[in-house]
Short mmCIF file of C-alpha atoms in Angstrom, two decimals:
data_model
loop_
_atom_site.label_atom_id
_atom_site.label_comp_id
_atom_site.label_asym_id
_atom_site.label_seq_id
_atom_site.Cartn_x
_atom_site.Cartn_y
_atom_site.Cartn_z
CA UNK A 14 -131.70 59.53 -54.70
CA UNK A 15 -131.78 63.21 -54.73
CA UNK A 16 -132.03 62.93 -51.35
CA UNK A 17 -128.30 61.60 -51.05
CA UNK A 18 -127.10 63.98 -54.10
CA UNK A 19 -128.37 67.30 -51.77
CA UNK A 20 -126.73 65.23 -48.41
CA UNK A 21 -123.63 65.29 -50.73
CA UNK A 22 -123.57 68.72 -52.04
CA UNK A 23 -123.97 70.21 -48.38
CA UNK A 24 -121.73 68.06 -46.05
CA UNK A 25 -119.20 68.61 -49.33
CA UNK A 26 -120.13 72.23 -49.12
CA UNK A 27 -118.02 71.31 -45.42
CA UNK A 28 -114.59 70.75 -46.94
CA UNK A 29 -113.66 74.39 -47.71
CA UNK A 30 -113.58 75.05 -44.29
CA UNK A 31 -112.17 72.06 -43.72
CA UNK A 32 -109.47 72.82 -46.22
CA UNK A 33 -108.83 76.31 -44.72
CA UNK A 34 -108.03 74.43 -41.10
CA UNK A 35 -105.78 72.47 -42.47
CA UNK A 36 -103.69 74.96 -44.51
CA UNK A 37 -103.52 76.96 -41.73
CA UNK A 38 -102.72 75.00 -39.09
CA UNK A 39 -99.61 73.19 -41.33
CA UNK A 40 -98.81 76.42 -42.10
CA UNK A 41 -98.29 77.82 -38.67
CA UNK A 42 -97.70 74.20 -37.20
CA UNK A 43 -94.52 73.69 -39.62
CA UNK A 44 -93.32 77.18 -39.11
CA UNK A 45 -93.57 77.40 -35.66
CA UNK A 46 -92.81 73.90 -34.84
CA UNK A 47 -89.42 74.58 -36.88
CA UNK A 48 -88.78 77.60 -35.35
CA UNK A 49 -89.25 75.64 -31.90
CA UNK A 50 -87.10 72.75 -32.66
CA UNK A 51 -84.10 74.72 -34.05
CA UNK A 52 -84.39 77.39 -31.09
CA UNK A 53 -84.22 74.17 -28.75
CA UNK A 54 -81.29 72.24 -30.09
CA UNK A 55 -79.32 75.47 -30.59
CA UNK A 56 -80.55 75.59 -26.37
CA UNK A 57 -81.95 78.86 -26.70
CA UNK A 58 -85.29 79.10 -24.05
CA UNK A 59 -84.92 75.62 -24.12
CA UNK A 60 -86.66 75.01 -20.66
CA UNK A 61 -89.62 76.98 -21.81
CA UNK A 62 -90.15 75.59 -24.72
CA UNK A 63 -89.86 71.98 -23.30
CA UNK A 64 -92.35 73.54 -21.60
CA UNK A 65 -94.90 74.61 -23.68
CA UNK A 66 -94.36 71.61 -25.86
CA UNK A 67 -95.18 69.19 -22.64
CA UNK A 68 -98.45 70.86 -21.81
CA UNK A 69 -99.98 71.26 -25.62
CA UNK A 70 -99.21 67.22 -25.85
CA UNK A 71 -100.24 66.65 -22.24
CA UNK A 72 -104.07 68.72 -23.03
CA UNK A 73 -106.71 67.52 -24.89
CA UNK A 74 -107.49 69.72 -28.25
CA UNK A 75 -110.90 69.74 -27.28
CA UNK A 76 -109.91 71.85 -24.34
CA UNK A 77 -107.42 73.98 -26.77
CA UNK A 78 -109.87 74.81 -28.92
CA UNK A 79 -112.57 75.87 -26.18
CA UNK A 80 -110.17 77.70 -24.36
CA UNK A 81 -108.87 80.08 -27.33
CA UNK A 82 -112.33 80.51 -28.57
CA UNK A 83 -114.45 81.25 -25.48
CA UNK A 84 -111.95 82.47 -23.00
CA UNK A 85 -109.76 85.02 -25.56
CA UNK A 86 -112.28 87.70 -24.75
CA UNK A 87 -112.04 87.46 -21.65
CA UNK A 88 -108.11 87.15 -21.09
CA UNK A 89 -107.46 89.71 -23.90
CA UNK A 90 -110.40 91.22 -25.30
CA UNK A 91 -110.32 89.83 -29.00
CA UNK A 92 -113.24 88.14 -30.03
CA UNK A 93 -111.83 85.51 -32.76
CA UNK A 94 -113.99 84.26 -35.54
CA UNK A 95 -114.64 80.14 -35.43
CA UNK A 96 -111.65 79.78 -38.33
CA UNK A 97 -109.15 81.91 -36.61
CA UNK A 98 -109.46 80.33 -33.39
CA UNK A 99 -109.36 77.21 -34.76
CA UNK A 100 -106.01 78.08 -36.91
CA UNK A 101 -104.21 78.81 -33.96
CA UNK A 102 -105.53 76.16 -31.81
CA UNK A 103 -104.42 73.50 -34.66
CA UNK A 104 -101.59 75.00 -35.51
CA UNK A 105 -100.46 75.28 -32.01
CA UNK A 106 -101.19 71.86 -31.42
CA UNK A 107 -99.12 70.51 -34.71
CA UNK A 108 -96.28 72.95 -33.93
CA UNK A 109 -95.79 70.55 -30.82
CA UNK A 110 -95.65 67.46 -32.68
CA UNK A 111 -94.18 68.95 -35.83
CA UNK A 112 -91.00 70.16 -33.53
CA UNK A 113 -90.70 66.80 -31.79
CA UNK A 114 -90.79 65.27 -35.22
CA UNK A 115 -88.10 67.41 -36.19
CA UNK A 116 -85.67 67.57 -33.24
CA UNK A 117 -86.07 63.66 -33.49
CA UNK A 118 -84.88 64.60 -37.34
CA UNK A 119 -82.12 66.68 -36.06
CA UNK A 120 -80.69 64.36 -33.75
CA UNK A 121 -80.09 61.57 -35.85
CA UNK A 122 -78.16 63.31 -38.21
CA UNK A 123 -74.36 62.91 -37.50
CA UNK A 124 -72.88 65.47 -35.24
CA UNK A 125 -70.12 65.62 -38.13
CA UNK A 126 -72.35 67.32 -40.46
CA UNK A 127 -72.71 70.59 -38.01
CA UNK A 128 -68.85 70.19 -37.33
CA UNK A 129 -68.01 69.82 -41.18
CA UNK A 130 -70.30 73.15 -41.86
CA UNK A 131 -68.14 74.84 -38.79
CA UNK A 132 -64.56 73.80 -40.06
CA UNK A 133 -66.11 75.00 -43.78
CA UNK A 134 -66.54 78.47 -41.75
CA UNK A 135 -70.41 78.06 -43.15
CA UNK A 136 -72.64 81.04 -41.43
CA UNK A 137 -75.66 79.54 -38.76
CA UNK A 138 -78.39 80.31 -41.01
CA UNK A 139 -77.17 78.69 -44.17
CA UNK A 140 -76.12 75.71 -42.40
CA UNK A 141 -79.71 75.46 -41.24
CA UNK A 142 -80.80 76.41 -44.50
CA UNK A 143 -78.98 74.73 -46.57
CA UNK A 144 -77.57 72.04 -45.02
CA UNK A 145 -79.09 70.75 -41.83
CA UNK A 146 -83.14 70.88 -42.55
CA UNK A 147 -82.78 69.60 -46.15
CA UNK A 148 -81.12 66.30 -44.51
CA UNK A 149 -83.78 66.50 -41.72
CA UNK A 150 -87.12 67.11 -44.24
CA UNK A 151 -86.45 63.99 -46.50
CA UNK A 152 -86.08 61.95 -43.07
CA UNK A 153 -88.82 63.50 -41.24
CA UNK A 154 -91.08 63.39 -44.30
CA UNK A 155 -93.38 60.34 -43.52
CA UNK A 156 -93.62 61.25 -40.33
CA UNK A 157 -94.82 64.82 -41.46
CA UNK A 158 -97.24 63.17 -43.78
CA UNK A 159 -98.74 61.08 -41.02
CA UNK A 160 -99.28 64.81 -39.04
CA UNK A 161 -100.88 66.30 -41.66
CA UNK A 162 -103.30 63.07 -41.60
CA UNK A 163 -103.64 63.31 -38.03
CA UNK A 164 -104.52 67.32 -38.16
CA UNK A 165 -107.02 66.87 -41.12
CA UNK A 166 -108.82 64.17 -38.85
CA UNK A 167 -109.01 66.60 -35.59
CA UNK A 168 -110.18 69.69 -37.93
CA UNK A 169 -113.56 68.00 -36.86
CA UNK A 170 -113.18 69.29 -33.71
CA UNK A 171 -114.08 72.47 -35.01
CA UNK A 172 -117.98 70.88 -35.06
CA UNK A 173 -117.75 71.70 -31.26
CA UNK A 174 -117.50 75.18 -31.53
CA UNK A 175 -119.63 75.75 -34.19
CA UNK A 176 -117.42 75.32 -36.95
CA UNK A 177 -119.32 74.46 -40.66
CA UNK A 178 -117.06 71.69 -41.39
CA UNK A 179 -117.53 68.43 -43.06
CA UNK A 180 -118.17 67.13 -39.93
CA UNK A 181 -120.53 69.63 -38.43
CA UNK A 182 -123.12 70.05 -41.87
CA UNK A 183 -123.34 65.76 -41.51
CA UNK A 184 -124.27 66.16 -38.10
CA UNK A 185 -127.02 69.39 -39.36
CA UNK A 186 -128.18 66.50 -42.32
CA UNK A 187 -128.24 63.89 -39.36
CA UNK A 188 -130.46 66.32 -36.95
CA UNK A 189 -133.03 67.36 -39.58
CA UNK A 190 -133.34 63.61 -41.27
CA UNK A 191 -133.25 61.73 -38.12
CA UNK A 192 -131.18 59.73 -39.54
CA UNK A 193 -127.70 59.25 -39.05
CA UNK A 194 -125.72 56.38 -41.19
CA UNK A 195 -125.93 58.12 -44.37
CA UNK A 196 -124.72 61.25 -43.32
CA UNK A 197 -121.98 60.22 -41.11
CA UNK A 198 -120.68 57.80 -43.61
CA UNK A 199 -120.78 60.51 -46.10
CA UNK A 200 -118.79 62.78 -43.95
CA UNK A 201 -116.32 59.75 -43.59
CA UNK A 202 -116.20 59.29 -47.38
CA UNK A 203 -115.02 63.02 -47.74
CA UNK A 204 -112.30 62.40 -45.32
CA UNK A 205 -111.16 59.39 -46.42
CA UNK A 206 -110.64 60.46 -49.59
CA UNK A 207 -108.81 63.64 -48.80
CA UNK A 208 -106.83 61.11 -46.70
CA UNK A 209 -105.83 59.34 -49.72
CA UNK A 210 -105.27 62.22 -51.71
CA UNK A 211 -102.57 63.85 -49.11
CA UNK A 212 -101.00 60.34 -48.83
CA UNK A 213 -101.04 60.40 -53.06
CA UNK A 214 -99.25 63.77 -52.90
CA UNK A 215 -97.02 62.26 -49.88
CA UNK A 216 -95.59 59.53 -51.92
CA UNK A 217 -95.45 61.87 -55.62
CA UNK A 218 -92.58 63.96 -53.37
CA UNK A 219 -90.81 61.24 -51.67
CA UNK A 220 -90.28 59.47 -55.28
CA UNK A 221 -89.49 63.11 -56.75
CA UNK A 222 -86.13 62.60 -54.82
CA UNK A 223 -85.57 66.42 -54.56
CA UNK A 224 -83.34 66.01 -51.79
CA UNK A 225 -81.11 63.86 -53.52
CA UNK B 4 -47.07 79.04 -37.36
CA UNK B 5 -49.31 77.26 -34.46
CA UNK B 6 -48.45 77.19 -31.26
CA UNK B 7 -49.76 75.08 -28.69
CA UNK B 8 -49.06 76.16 -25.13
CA UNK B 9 -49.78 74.19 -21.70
CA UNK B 10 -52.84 72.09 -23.17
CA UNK B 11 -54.91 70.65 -20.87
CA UNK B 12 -58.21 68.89 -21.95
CA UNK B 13 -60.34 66.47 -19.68
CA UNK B 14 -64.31 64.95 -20.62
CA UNK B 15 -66.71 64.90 -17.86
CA UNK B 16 -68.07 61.64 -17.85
CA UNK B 17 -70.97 60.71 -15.79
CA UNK B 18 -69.27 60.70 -12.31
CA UNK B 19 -65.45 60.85 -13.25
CA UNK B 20 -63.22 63.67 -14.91
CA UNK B 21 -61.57 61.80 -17.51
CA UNK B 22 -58.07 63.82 -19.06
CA UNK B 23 -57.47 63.51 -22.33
CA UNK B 24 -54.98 65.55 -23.34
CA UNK B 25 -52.05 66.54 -20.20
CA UNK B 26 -49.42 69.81 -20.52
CA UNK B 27 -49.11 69.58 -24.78
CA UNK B 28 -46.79 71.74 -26.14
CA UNK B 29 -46.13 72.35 -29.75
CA UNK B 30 -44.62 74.29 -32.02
CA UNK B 31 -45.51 73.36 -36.15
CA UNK B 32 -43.67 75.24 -38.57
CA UNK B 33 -45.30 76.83 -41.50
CA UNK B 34 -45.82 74.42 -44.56
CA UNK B 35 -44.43 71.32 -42.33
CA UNK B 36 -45.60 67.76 -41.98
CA UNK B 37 -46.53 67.01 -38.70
CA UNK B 38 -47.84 63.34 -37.76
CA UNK B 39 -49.36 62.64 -34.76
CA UNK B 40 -49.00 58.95 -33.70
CA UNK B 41 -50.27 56.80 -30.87
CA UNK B 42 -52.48 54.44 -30.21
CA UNK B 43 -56.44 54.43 -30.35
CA UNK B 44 -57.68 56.53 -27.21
CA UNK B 45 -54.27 58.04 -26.95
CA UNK B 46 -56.11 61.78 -27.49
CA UNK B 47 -54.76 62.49 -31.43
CA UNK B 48 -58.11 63.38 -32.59
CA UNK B 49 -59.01 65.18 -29.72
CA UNK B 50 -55.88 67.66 -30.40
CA UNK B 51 -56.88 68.14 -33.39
CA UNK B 52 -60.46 68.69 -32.78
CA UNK B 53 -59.29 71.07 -30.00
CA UNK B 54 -56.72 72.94 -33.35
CA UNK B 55 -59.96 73.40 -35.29
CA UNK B 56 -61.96 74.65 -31.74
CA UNK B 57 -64.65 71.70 -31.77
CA UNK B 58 -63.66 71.24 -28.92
CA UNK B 59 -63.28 73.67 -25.71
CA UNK B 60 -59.66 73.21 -23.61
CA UNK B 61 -59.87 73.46 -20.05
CA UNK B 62 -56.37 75.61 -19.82
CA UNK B 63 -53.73 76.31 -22.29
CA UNK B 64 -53.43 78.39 -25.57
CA UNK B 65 -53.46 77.22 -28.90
CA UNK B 66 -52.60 80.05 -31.56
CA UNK B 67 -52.23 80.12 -35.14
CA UNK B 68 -52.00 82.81 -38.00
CA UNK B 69 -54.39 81.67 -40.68
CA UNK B 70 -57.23 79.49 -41.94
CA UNK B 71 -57.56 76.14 -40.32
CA UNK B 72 -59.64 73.34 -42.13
CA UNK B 73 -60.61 69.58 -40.80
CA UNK B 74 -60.80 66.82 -42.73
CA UNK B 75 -62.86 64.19 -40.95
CA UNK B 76 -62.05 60.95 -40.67
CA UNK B 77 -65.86 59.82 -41.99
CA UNK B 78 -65.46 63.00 -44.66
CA UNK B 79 -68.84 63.99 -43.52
CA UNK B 80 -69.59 64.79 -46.87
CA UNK B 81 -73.19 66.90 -47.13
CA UNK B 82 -75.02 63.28 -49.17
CA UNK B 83 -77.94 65.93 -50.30
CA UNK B 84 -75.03 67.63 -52.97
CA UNK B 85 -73.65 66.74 -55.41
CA UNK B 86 -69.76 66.50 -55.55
CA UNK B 87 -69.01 69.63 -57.19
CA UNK B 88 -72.07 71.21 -55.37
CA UNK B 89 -69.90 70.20 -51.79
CA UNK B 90 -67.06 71.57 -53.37
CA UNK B 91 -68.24 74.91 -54.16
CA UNK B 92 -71.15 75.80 -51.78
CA UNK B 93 -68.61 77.19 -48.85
CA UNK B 94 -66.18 79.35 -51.51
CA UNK B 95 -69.73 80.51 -52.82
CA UNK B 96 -71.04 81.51 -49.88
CA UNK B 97 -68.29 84.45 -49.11
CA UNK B 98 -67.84 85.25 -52.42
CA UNK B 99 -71.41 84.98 -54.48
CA UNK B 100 -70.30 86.78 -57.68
CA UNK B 101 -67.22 84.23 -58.41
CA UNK B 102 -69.92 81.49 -58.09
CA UNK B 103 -68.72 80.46 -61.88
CA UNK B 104 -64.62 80.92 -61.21
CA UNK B 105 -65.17 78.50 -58.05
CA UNK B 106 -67.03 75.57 -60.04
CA UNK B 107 -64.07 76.34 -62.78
CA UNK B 108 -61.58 75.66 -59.84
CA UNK B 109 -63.75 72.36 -58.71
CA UNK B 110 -63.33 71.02 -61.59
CA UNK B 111 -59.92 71.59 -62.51
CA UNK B 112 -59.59 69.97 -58.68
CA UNK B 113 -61.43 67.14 -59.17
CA UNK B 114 -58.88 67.01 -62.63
CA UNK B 115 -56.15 66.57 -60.59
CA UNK B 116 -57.27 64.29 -58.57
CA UNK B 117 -58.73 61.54 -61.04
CA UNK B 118 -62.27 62.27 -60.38
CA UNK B 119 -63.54 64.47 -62.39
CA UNK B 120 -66.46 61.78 -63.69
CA UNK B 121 -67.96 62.08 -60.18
CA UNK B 122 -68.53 66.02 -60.43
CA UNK B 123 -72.32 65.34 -60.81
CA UNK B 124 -72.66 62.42 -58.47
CA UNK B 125 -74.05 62.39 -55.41
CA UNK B 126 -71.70 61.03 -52.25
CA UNK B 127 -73.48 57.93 -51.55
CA UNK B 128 -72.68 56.79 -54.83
CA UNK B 129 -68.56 57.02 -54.26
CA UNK B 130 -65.82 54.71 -53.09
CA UNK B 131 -64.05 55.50 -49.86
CA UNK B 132 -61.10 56.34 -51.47
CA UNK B 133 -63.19 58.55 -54.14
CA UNK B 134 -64.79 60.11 -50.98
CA UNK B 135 -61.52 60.88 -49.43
CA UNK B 136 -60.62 62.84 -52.63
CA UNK B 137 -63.54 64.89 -52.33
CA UNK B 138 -63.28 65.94 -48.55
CA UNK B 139 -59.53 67.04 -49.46
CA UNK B 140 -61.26 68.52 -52.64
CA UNK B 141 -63.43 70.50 -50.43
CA UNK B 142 -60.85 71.59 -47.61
CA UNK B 143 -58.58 72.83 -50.53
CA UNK B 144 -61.35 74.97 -52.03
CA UNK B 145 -61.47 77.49 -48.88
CA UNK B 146 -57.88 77.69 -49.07
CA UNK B 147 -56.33 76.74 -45.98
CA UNK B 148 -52.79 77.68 -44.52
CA UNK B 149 -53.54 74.46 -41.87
CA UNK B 150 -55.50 71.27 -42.84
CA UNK B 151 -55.62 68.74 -39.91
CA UNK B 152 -56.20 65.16 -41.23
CA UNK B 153 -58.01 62.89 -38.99
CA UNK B 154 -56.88 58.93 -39.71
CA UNK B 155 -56.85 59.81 -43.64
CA UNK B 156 -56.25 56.02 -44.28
CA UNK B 157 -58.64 54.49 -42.51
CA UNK B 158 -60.66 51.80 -44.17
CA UNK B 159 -58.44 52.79 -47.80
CA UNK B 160 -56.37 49.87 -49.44
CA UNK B 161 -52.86 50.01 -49.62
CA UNK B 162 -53.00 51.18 -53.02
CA UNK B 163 -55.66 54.04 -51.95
CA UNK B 164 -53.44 54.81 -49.07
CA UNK B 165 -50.16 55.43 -51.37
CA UNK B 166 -52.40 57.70 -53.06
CA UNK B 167 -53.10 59.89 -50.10
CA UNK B 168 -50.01 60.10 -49.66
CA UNK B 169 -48.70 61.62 -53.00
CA UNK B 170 -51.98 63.49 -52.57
CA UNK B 171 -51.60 65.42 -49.42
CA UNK B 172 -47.81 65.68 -50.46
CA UNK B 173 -48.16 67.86 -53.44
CA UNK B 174 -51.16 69.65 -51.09
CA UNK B 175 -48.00 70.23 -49.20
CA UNK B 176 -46.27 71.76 -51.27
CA UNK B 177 -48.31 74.53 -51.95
CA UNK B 178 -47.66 75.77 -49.02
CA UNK B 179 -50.05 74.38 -46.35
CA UNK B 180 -49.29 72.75 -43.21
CA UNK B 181 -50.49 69.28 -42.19
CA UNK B 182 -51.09 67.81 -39.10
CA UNK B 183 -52.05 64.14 -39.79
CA UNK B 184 -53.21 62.62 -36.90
CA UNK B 185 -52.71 58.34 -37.84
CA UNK B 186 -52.24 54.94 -36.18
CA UNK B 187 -50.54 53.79 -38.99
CA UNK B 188 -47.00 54.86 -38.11
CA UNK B 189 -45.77 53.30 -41.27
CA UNK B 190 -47.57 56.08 -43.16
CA UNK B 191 -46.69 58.45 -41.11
CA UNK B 192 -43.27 58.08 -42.04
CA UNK B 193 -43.44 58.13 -45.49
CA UNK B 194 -45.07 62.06 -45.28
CA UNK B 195 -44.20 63.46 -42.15
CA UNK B 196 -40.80 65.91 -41.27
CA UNK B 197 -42.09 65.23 -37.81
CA UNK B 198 -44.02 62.71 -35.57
CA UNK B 199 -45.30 63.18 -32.50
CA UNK B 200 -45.94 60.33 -29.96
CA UNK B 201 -48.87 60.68 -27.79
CA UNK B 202 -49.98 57.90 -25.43
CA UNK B 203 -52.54 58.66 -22.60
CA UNK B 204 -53.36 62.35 -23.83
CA UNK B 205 -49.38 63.19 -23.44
CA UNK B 206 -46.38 63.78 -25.74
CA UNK B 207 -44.18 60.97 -25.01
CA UNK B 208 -41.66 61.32 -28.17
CA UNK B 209 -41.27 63.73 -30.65
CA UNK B 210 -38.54 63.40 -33.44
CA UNK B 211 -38.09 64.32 -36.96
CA UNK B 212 -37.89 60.38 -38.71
CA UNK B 213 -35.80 61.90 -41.36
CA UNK B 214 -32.89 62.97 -39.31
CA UNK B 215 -33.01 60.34 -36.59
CA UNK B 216 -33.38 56.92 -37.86
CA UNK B 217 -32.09 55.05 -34.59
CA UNK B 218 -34.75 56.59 -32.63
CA UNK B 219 -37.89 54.74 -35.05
CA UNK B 220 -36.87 51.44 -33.31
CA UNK B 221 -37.61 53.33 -29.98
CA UNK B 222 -40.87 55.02 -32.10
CA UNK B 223 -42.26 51.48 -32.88
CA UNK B 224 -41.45 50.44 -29.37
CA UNK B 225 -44.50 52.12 -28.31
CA UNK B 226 -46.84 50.11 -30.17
#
């Protein structure tokens, strides 16, 4: 029994880190994955970022994640802690799907709505602002939930590099025990429920109506 | 005053150029009525889309003095405001410390027009003639010298569409000029000093219905 209680308490010990993946990588996965979208539809670098947005989906994270961590001090001389490189990695990697999500948003809004904000004289940025991604968030909002679900389920990735996730200290239980069932299902307890809890949160916001 | 000059307006389809517009030339008075008839696919809506520069011309000049507004024919009201929220965000926007004088002026609008219950409503819950109200609403509050009126009938009942009419004749009379682009010549008549026949993206009649009866016969012809 207090065998189980101490497996708890450490693999739990996990989710901070856990936690801090995941805020970071929405974070720079919504803002750069908006940032990509808009700067595509408006047609601004749009080949590039087609681009970029081909290979991220067309690589394994795996491979993202190993390549910013072990090959950024060779290519540019930063060494980058386990968190950081795995920040950028994820977020990276969400900004990809987060903009196809969104230009998918953006396109099936009527074109009327950017010609009404045009004949109204309304300024680029508060259209955007005000007018366009409001429309596009409440549509796109599932579908954003169901990212963030996806990303908290490949933060375990960072248990390849080293990373003292969830994932990883189940796998540290597992290697000193010898025995893996407990552990692993304990680590899939933890993200089950944080599962739950985002998908709680998810449907708290969509009934909240705040975008009319 | 708008002039249009030598228009000339063609779509690139997949493989074929297809003209819509051909050599339109126009001249609309200040505070005038002027309908644009013809049947669907006949390139109304494209002229006026061209007017309010949603669309690029391939040659010609189109030139007016003042502020041009649409008003669509779907209203493309913003659904995530409310009514006096779509009325007053624009006016706002240029002018941030008369934020209070504009929702003053939305509602004495919405006064006028018989809907002022709706102020706090959001679009999806109005009719389609309560919807038309508020896209004039919101073209009036920017103040515009032209409004261009895309089929402002469509999908009204006859009693919605007699109100239109009074409506965007006392919107008239303030001063602004309409161009009402319609397949419904009969209410074109009733508001317009002059109609316009296009068919095939040219003007094939143009006559003030007022001062030459004989030639309506010759008007509904066309149809």
């Amino acid at each position: 029994m207090d065998d189980i209680f101490s497996n708890l308490l450490f693999i739990g010990s996990g989710i901070l880190v856990t936690l801090k993946l995941l805020g970071g990588g929405i974070l720079v996965g919504i803002s750069l994955g908006g940032a990509l979208s808009i700067l595509r539809y408006s047609g601004i670098c749009k080949p590039l970022i087609n681009g970029l947005v081909s290979v991220i989906r067309g690589t394994p994270l795996i491979l993202q994640v190993s390549l910013i961590y072990f090959s950024m001090p060779c290519v540019i001389g930063i060494k980058l802690d386990i968190i950081s490189a795995g920040i950028i990695a994820f977020g990276l990697n969400s900004s990809a799907y987060v903009s196809e999500i969104l230009r998918a948003g953006i396109e099936s809004l009527p074109r009327g709505q950017f010609e009404a904000a045009k004949t109204l004289a309304i300024p680029n940025y508060f259209m955007w602002k005000d007018i366009i991604l409001p429309q596009v968030i409440r549509n796109v909002f599932p579908a954003m939930v169901n990212e963030i679900v996806s990303l908290l389920k490949e933060t375990a990735i960072i248990s390849t590099i080293g990373g003292l996730d969830i994932m990883r200290a189940s796998q540290m239980v597992a290697a000193q025990q010898y025995e893996y069932f407990m552990p692993l299902c304990i680590a899939g307890g933890y993200y089950y429920s944080l599962v739950l809890f985002i998908e709680y949160i998810g449907r708290k916001i969509e009934k909240l109506k705040i975008y009319a | 005053m708008l002039k249009i000059h030598n228009v000339y307006k063609s779509f690139n389809n997949t493989k074929v150029q297809e003209k819509v517009l051909e050599n339109i030339n126009l001249e609309i008075e200040t505070a005038s009525v002027l309908g644009l008839a013809g049947p669907s696919g006949s390139g109304k809506s494209t002229l006026l889309r061209c007017i309010q520069k949603l669309e690029n011309i391939d040659s010609g000049s189109i030139v007016c003095d003042g502020r041009v507004c649409f008003m669509f024919q779907d209203f493309q009201l913003f659904p995530h405001m409310t009514v006096e929220q779509n009325l007053t965000y624009a006016p706002s926007l240029k002018n941030k410390d008369k934020k209070e004088d504009y929702k003053e002026q939305a509602k004495s609008m919405l006064q006028t027009l018989g809907i002022e219950s709706k102020a706090n409503e959001y679009p999806r819950t109005l009719s389609g003639g309560e919807k038309q109200r508020v896209a004039l609403a919101r073209s009036l509050m920017i103040s515009p010298d032209i409004l261009l009126c895309d089929e402002p009938t469509s999908g009204l009942d006859i009693a919605s569409s007699e109100d239109v009419v009074s409506l965007l004749k006392s919107v008239n009379k303030l001063g602004v000029t309409l161009i009402i682009a319609s397949h419904d010549l009969d209410f074109l008549l009733k508001i317009s000093d002059r109609i316009v026949l296009l068919k095939n993206g040219s003007i094939v009649m143009d006559i003030a219905p007022r001062e030459h009866t004989d030639s309506l016969d010759k008007l509904k012809g066309y149809y």
